[in-house]
PDB file of C-alpha atoms and ligand atoms in Angstrom:
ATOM      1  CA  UNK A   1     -17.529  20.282 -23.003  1.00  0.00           C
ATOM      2  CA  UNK A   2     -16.855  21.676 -19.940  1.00  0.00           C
ATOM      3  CA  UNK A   3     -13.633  19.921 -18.295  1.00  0.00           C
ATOM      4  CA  UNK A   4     -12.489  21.635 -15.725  1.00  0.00           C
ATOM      5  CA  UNK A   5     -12.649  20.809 -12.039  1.00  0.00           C
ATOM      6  CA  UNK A   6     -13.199  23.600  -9.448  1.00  0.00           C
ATOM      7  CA  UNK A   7     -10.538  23.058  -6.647  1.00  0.00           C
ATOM      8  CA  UNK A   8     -12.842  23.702  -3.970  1.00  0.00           C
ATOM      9  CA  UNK A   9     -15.774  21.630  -4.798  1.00  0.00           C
ATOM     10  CA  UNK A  10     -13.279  18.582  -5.134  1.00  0.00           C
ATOM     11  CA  UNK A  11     -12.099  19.113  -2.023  1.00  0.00           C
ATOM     12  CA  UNK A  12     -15.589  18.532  -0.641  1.00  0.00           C
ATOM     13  CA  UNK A  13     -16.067  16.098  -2.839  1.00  0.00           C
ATOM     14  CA  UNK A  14     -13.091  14.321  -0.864  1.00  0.00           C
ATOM     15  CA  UNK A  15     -13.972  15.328   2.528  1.00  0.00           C
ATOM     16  CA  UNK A  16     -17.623  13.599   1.925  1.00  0.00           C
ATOM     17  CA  UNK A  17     -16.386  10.618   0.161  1.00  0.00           C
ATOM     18  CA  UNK A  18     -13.977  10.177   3.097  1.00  0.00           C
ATOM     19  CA  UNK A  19     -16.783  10.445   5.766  1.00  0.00           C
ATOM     20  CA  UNK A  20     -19.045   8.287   4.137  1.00  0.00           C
ATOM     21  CA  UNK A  21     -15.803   5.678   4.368  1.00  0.00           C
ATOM     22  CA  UNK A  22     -15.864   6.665   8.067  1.00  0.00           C
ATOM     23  CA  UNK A  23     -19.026   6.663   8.765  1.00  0.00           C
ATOM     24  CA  UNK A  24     -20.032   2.907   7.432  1.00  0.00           C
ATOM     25  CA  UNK A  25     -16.661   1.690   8.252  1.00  0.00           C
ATOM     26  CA  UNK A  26     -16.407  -1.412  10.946  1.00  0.00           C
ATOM     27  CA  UNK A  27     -12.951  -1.521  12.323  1.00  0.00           C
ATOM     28  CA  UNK A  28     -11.007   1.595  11.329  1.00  0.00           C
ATOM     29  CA  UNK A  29      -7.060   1.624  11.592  1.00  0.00           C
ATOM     30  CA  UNK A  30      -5.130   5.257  11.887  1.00  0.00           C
ATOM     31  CA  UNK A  31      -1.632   5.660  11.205  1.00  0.00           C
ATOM     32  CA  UNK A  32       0.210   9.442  12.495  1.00  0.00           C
ATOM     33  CA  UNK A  33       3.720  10.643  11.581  1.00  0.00           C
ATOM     34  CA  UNK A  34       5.591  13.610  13.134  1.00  0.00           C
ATOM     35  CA  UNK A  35       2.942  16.307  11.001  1.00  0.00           C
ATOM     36  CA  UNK A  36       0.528  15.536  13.243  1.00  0.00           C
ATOM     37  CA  UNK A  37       2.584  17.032  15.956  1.00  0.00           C
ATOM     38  CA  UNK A  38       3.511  19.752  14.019  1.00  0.00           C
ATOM     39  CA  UNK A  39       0.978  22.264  14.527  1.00  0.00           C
ATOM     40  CA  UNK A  40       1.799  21.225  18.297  1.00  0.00           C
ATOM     41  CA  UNK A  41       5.308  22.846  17.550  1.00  0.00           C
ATOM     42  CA  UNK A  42       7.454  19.921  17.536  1.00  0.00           C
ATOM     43  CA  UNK A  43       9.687  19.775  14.631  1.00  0.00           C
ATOM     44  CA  UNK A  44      10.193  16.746  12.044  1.00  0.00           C
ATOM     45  CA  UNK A  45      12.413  14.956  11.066  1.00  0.00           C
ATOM     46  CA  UNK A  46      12.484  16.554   7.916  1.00  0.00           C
ATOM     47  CA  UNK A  47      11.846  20.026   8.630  1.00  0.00           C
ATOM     48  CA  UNK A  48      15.975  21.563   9.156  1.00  0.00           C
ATOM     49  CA  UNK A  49      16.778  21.551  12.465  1.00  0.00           C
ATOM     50  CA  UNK A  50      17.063  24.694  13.877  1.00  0.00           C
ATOM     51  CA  UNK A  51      19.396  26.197  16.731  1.00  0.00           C
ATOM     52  CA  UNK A  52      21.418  24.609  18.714  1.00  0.00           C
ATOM     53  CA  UNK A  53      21.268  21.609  16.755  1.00  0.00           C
ATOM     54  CA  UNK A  54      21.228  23.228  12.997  1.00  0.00           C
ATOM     55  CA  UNK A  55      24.655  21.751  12.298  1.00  0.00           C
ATOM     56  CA  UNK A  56      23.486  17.908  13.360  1.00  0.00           C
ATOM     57  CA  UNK A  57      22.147  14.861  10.934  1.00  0.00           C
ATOM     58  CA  UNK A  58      19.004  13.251  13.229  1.00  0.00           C
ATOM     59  CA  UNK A  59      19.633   9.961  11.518  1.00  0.00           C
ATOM     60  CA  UNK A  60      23.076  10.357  12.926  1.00  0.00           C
ATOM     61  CA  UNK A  61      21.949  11.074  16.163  1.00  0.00           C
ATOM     62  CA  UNK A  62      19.363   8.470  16.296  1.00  0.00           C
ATOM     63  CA  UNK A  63      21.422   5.717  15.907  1.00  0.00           C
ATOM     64  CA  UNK A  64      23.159   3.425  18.382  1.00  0.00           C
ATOM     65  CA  UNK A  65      26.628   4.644  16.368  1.00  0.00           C
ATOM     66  CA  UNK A  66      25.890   8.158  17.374  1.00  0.00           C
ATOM     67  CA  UNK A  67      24.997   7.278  21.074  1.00  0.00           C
ATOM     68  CA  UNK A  68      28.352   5.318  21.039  1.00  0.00           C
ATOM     69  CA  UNK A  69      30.784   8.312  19.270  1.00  0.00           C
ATOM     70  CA  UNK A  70      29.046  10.613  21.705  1.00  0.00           C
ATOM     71  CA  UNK A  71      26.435   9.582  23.983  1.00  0.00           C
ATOM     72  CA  UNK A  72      26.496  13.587  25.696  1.00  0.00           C
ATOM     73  CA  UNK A  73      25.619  15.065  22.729  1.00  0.00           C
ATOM     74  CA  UNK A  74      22.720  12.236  21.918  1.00  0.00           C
ATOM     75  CA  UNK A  75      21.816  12.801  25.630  1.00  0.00           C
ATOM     76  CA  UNK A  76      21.844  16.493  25.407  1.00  0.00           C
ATOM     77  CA  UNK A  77      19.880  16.677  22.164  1.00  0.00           C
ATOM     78  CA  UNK A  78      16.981  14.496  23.527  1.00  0.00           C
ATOM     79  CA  UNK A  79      16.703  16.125  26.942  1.00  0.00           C
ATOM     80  CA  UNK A  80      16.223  19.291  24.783  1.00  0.00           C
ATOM     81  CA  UNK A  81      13.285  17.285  22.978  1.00  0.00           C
ATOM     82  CA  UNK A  82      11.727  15.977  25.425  1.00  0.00           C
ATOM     83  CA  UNK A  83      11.209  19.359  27.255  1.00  0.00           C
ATOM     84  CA  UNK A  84       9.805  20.685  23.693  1.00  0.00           C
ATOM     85  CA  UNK A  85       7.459  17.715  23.908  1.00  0.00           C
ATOM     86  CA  UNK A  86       6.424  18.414  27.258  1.00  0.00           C
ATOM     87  CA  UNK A  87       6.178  21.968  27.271  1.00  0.00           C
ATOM     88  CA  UNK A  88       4.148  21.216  23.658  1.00  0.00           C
ATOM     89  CA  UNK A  89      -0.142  21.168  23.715  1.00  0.00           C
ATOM     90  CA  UNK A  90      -2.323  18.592  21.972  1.00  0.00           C
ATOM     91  CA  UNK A  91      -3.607  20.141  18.273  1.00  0.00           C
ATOM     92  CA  UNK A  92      -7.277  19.934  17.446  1.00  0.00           C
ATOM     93  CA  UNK A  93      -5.946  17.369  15.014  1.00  0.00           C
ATOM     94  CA  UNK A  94      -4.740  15.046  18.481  1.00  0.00           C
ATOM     95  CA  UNK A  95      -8.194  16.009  19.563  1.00  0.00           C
ATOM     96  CA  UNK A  96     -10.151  14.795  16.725  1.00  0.00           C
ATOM     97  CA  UNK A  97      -8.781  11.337  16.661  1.00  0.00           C
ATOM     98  CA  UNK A  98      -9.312  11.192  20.225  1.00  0.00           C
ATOM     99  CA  UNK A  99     -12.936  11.830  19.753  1.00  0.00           C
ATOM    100  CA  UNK A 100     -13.065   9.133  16.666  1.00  0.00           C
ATOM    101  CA  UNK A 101     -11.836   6.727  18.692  1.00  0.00           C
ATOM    102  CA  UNK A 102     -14.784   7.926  21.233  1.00  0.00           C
ATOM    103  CA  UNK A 103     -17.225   7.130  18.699  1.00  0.00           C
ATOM    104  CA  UNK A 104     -16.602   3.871  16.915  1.00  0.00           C
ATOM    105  CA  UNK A 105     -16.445   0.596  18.288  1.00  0.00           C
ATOM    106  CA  UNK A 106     -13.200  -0.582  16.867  1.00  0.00           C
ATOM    107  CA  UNK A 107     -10.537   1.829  16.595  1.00  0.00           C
ATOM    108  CA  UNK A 108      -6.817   0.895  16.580  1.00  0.00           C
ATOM    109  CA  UNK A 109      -4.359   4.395  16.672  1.00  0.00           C
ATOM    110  CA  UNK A 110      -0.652   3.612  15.452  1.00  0.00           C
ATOM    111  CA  UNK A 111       1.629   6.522  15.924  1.00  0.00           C
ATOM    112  CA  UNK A 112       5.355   6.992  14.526  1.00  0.00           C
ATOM    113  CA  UNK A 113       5.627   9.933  17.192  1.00  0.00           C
ATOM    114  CA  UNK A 114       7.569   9.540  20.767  1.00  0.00           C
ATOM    115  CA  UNK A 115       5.648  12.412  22.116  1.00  0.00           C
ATOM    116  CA  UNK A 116       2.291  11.702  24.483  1.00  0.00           C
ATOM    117  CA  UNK A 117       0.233  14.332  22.304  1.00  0.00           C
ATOM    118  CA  UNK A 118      -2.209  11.710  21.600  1.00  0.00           C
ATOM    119  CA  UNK A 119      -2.586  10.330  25.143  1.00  0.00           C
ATOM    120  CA  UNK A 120      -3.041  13.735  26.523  1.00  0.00           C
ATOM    121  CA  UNK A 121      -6.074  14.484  23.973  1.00  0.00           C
ATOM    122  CA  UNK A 122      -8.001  11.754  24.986  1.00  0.00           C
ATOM    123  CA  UNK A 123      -6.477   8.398  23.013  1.00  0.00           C
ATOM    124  CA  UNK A 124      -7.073   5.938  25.172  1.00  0.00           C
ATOM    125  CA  UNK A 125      -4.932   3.340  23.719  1.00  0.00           C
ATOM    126  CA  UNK A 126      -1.886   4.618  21.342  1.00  0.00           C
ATOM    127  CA  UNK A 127       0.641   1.907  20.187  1.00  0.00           C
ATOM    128  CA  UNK A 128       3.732   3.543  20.009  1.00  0.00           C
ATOM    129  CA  UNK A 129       5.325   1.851  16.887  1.00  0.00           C
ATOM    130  CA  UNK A 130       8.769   3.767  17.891  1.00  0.00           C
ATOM    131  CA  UNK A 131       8.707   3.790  21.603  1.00  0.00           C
ATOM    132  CA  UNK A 132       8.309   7.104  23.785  1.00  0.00           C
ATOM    133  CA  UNK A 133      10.714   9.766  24.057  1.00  0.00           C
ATOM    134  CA  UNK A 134       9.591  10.311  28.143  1.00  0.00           C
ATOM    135  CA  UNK A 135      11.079   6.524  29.204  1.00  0.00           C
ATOM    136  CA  UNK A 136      14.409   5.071  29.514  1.00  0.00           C
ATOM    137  CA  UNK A 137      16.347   1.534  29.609  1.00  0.00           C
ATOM    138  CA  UNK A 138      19.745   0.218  29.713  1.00  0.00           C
ATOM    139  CA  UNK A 139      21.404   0.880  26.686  1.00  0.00           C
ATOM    140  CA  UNK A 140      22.990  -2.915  27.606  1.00  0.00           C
ATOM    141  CA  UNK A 141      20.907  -4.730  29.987  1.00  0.00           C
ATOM    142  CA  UNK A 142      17.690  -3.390  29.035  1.00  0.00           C
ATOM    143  CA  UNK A 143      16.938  -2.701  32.456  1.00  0.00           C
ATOM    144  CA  UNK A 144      14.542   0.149  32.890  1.00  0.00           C
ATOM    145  CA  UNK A 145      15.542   3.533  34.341  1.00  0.00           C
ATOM    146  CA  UNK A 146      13.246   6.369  35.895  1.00  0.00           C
ATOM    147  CA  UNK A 147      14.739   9.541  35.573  1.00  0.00           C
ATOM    148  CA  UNK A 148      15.309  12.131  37.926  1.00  0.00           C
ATOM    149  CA  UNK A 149      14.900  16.168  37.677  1.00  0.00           C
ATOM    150  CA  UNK A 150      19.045  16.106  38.467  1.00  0.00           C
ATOM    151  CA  UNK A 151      19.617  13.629  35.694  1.00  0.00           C
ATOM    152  CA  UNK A 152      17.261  15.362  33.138  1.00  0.00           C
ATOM    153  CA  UNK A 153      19.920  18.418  33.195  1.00  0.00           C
ATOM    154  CA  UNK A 154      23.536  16.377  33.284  1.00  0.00           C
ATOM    155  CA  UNK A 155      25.449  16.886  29.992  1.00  0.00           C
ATOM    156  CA  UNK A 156      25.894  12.855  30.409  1.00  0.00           C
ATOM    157  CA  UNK A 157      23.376  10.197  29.954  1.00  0.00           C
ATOM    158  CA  UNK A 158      22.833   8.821  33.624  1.00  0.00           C
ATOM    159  CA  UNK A 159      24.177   4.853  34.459  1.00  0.00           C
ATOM    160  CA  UNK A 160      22.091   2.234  34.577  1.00  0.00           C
ATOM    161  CA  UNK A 161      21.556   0.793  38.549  1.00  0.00           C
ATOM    162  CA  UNK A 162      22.149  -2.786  37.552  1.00  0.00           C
ATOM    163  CA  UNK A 163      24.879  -3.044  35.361  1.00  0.00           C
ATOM    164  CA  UNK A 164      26.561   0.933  35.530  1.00  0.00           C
ATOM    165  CA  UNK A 165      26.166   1.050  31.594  1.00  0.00           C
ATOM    166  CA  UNK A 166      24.935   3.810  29.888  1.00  0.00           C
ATOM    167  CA  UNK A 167      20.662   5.000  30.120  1.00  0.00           C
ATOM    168  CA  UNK A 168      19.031   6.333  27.053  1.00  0.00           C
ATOM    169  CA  UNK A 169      15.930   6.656  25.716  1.00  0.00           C
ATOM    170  CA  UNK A 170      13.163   4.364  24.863  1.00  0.00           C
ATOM    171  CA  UNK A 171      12.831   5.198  21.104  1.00  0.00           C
ATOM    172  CA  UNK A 172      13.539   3.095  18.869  1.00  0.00           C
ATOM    173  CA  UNK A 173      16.964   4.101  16.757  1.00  0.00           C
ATOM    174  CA  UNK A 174      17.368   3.791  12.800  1.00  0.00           C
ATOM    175  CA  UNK A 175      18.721   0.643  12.064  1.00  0.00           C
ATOM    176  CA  UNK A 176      16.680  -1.053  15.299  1.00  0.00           C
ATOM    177  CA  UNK A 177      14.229  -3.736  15.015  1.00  0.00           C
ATOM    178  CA  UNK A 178      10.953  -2.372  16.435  1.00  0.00           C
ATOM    179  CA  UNK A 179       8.907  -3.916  19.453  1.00  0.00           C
ATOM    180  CA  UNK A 180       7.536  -7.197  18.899  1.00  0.00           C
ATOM    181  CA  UNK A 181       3.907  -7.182  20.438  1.00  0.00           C
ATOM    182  CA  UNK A 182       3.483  -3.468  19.333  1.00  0.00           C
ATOM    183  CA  UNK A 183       3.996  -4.395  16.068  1.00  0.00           C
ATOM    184  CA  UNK A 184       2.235  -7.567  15.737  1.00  0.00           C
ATOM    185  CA  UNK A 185      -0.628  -5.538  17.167  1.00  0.00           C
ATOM    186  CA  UNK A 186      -0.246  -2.773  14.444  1.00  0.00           C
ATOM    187  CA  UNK A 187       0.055  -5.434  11.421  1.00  0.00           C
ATOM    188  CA  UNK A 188      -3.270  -6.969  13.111  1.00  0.00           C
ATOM    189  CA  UNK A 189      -5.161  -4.086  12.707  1.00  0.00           C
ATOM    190  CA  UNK A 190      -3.969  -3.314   9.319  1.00  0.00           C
ATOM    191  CA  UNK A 191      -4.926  -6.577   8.288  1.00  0.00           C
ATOM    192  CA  UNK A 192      -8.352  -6.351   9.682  1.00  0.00           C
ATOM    193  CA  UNK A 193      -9.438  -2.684   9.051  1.00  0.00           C
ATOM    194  CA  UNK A 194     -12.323  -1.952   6.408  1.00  0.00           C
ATOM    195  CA  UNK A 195     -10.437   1.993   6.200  1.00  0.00           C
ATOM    196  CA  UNK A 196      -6.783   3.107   6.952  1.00  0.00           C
ATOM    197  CA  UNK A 197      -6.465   6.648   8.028  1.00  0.00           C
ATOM    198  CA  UNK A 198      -2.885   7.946   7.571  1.00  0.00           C
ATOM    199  CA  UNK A 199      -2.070  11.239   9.202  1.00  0.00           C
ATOM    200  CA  UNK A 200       0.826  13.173   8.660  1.00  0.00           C
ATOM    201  CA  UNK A 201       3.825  10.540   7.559  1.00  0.00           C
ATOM    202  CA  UNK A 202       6.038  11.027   4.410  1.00  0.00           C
ATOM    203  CA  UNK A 203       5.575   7.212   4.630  1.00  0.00           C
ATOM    204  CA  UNK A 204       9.343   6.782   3.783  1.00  0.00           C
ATOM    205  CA  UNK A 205       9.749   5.258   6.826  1.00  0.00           C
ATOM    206  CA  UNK A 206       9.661   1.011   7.051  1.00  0.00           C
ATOM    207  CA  UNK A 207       8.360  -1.092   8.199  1.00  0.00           C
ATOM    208  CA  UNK A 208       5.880   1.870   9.186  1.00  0.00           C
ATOM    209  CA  UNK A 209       4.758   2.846   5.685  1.00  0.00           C
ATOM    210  CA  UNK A 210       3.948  -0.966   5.120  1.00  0.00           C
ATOM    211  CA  UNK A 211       1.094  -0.652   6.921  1.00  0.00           C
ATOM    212  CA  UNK A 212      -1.372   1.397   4.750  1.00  0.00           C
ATOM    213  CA  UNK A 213      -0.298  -0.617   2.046  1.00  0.00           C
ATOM    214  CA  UNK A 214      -1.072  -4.028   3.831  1.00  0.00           C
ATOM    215  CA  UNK A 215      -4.397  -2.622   4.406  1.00  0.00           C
ATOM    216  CA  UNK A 216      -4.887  -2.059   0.766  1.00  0.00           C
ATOM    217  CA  UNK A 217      -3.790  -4.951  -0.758  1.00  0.00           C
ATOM    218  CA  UNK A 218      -6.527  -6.661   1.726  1.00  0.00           C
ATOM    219  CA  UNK A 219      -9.192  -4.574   0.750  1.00  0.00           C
ATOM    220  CA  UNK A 220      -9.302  -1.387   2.917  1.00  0.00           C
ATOM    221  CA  UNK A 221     -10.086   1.495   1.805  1.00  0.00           C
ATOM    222  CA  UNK A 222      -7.239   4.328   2.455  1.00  0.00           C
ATOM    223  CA  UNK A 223      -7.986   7.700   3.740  1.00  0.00           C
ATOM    224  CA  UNK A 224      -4.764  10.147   3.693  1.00  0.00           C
ATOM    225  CA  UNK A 225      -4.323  14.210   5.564  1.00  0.00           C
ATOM    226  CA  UNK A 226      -0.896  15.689   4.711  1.00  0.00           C
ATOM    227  CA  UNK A 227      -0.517  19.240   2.877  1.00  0.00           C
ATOM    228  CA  UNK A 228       2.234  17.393   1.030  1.00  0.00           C
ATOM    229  CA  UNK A 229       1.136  14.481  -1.310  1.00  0.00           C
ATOM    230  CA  UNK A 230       3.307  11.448  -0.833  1.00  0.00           C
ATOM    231  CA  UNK A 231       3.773   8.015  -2.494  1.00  0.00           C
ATOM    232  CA  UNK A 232       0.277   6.670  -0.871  1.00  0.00           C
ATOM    233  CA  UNK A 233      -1.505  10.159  -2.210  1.00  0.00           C
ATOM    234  CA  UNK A 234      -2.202   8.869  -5.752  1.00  0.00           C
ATOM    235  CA  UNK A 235      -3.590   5.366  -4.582  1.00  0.00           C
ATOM    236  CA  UNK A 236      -6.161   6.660  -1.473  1.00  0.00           C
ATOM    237  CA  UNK A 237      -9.824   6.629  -1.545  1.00  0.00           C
ATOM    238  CA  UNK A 238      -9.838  10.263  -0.279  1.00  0.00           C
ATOM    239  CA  UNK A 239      -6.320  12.239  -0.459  1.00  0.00           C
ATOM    240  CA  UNK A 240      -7.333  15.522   2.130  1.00  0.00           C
ATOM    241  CA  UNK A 241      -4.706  18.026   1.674  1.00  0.00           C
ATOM    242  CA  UNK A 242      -4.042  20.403   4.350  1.00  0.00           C
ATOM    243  CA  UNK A 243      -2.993  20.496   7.829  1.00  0.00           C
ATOM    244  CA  UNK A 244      -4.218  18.061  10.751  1.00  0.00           C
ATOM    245  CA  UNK A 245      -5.397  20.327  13.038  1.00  0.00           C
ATOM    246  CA  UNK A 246      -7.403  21.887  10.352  1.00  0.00           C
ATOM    247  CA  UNK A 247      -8.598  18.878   8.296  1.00  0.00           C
ATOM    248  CA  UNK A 248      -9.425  16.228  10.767  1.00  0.00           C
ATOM    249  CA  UNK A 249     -12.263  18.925  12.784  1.00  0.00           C
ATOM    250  CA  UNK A 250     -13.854  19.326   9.528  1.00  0.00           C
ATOM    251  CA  UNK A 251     -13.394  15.656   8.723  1.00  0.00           C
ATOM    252  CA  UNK A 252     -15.189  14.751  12.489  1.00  0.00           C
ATOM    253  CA  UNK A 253     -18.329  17.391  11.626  1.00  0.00           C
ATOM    254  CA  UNK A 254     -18.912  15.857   8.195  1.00  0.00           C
ATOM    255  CA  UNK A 255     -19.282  12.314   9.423  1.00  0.00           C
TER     256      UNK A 255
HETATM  257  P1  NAD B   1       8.341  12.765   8.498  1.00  0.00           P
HETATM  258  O1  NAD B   1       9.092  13.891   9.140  1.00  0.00           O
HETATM  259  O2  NAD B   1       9.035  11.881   7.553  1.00  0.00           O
HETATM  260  O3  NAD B   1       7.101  13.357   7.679  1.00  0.00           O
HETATM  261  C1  NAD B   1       6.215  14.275   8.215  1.00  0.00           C
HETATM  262  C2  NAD B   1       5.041  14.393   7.265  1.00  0.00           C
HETATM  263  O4  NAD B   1       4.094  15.247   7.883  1.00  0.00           O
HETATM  264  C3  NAD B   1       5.380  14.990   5.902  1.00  0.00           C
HETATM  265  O5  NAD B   1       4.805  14.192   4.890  1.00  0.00           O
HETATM  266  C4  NAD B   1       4.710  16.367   5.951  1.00  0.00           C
HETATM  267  O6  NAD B   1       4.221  16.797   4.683  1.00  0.00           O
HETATM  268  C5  NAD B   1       3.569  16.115   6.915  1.00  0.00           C
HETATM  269  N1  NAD B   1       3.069  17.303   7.605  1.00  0.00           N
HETATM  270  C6  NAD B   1       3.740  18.445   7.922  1.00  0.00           C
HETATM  271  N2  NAD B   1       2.921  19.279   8.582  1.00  0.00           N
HETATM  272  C7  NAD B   1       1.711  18.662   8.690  1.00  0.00           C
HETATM  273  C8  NAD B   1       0.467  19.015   9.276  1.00  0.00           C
HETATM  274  N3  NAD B   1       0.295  20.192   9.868  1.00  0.00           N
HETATM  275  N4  NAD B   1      -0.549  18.120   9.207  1.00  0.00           N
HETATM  276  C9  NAD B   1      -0.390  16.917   8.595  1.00  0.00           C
HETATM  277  N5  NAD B   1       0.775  16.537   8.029  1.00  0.00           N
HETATM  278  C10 NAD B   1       1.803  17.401   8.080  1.00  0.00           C
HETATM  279  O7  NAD B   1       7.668  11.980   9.688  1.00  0.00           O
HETATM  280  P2  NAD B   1       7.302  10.446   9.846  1.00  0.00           P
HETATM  281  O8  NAD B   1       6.665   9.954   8.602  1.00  0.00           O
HETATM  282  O9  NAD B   1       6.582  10.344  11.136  1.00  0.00           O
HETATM  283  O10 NAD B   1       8.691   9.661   9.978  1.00  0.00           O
HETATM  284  C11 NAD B   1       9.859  10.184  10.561  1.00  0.00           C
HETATM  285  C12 NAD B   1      10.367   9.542  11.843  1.00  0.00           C
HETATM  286  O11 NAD B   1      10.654  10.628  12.718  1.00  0.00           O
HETATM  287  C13 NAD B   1       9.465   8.646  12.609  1.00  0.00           C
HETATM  288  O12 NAD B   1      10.174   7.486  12.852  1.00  0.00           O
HETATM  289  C14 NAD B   1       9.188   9.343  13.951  1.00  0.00           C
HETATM  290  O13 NAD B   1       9.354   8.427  15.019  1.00  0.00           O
HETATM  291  C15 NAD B   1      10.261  10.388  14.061  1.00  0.00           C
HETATM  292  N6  NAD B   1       9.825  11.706  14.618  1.00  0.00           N
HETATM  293  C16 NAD B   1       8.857  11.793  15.590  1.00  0.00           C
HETATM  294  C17 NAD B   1       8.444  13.043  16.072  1.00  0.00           C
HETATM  295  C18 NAD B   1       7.386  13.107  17.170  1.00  0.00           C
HETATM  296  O14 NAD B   1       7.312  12.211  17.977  1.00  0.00           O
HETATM  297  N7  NAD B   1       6.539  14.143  17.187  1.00  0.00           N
HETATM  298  C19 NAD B   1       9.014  14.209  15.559  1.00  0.00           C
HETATM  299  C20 NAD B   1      10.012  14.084  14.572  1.00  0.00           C
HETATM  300  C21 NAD B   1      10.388  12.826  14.107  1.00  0.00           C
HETATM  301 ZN1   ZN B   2      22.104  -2.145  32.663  1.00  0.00          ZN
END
């Protein structure tokens, strides 16, 4: 008896299952991580930092402790992001979720990331589960701050024109709750979707990684795209493995 499975036609076999998902889904929910960006250029989290920064623990400077030991060198470090994000292009990967979103009626896009890659493909509405790495509030008052060119370069986070405490970015740190309305909007959608998309997240991340699994335990059906299988790999409908910017094209053609 033959037993064997040929790779490729089990990829296909995945790709179709997971556009027939899409295709008669009603409400479809999509979660991204940093690999979506990746092809974009922008590093993550768990790829080693390189540079400048080599020698420095992200979960250390992510934190409100490492802001308070040093807030120049959390300053410095983000500034230095934020012009990678902003000197970074959209992926065909952005791009095809941007043109799913186009297509069906309800379509609810969650993103881990900080950058705007999905806003400048074409999402028209992105709930940023971990803020955006292009604003800035009081680090006490909450009071918000818009930055200037001058301000972008200092080796100093600027000070806040209300209360003359520190500015800083407004991302959401490890060991911070995450915004309210964002996330009751994200754990709506999760409830409600008939197929969970999850793009490029080592799903290691709470209460983030929750979602897909929300979605499952109601029902959903779980569609995941990461060249790396993770913890959610074994239990999805359709595991895709390869990069975004390569998978999702082929993903929007075969629906
Ligand atoms: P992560 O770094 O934990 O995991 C990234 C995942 O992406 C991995 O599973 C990896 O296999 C996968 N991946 C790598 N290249 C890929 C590609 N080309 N296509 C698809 N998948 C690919 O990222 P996470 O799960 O988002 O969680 C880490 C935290 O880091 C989040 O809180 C996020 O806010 C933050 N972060 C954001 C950015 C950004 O905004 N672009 C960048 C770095 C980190
Ligand atoms: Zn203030």
């Amino acid at each position: 008896m033959e037993t064997d499975f040929d790779p490729i036609e089990m990829e296909m076999l995945q790709l179709a299952t997971a556009a027939r998902l899409l295709r008669t889904a009603q409400r479809i929910a999509c979660l991204t991580g940093a690999g979506i960006s990746a092809e974009s250029g922008i590093a993550t989290f768990r790829d080693t930092q390189t540079g400048l920064w080599a020698n420095f623990d992200p979960m250390q400077l992510a934190s409100q402790a490492g802001f308070s030991a040093d807030p120049g060198v959390v300053w410095r470090w983000y500034m230095d992001r934020l012009q990678r994000v902003q000197q970074a292009q959209p992926n065909p990967g952005h791009r095809a979720l941007a043109d799913l979103e186009a297509r069906v009626h309800r379509f609810t896009l969650i993103t881990q990331n900080v950058d705007d890659l999905h806003e400048r493909a074409g999402s028209r509405s992105v709930l940023h589960l971990h803020g955006r790495i292009d604003r800035f509030h009081c680090n006490r008052c909450g009071f918000d701050h818009a930055l200037t060119m001058q301000e972008r370069s200092a080796p100093r986070p600027p000070q806040c024109l209300a209360c003359g405490d520190s500015v800083r970015p407004s991302v959401v740190w490890f060991g911070e709750s995450l915004p309210g309305r964002i996330l009751d909007h994200a754990w709506r959608a999760a409830e409600r979707c008939d197929v969970m998309l999850v793009v490029g997240t080592s799903g290691v991340v709470y209460p983030a990684a929750q979602l897909p699994l929300l979605a499952r335990q109601l029902g959903a059906h779980l569609i995941e795209v990461n060249p790396e299988r993770t913890a959610l790999s074994d239990m999805a409908d359709a595991y895709l493995q390869g990069p975004a910017g390569v998978v999702l094209p082929d993903l929007l053609e075969a629906i």
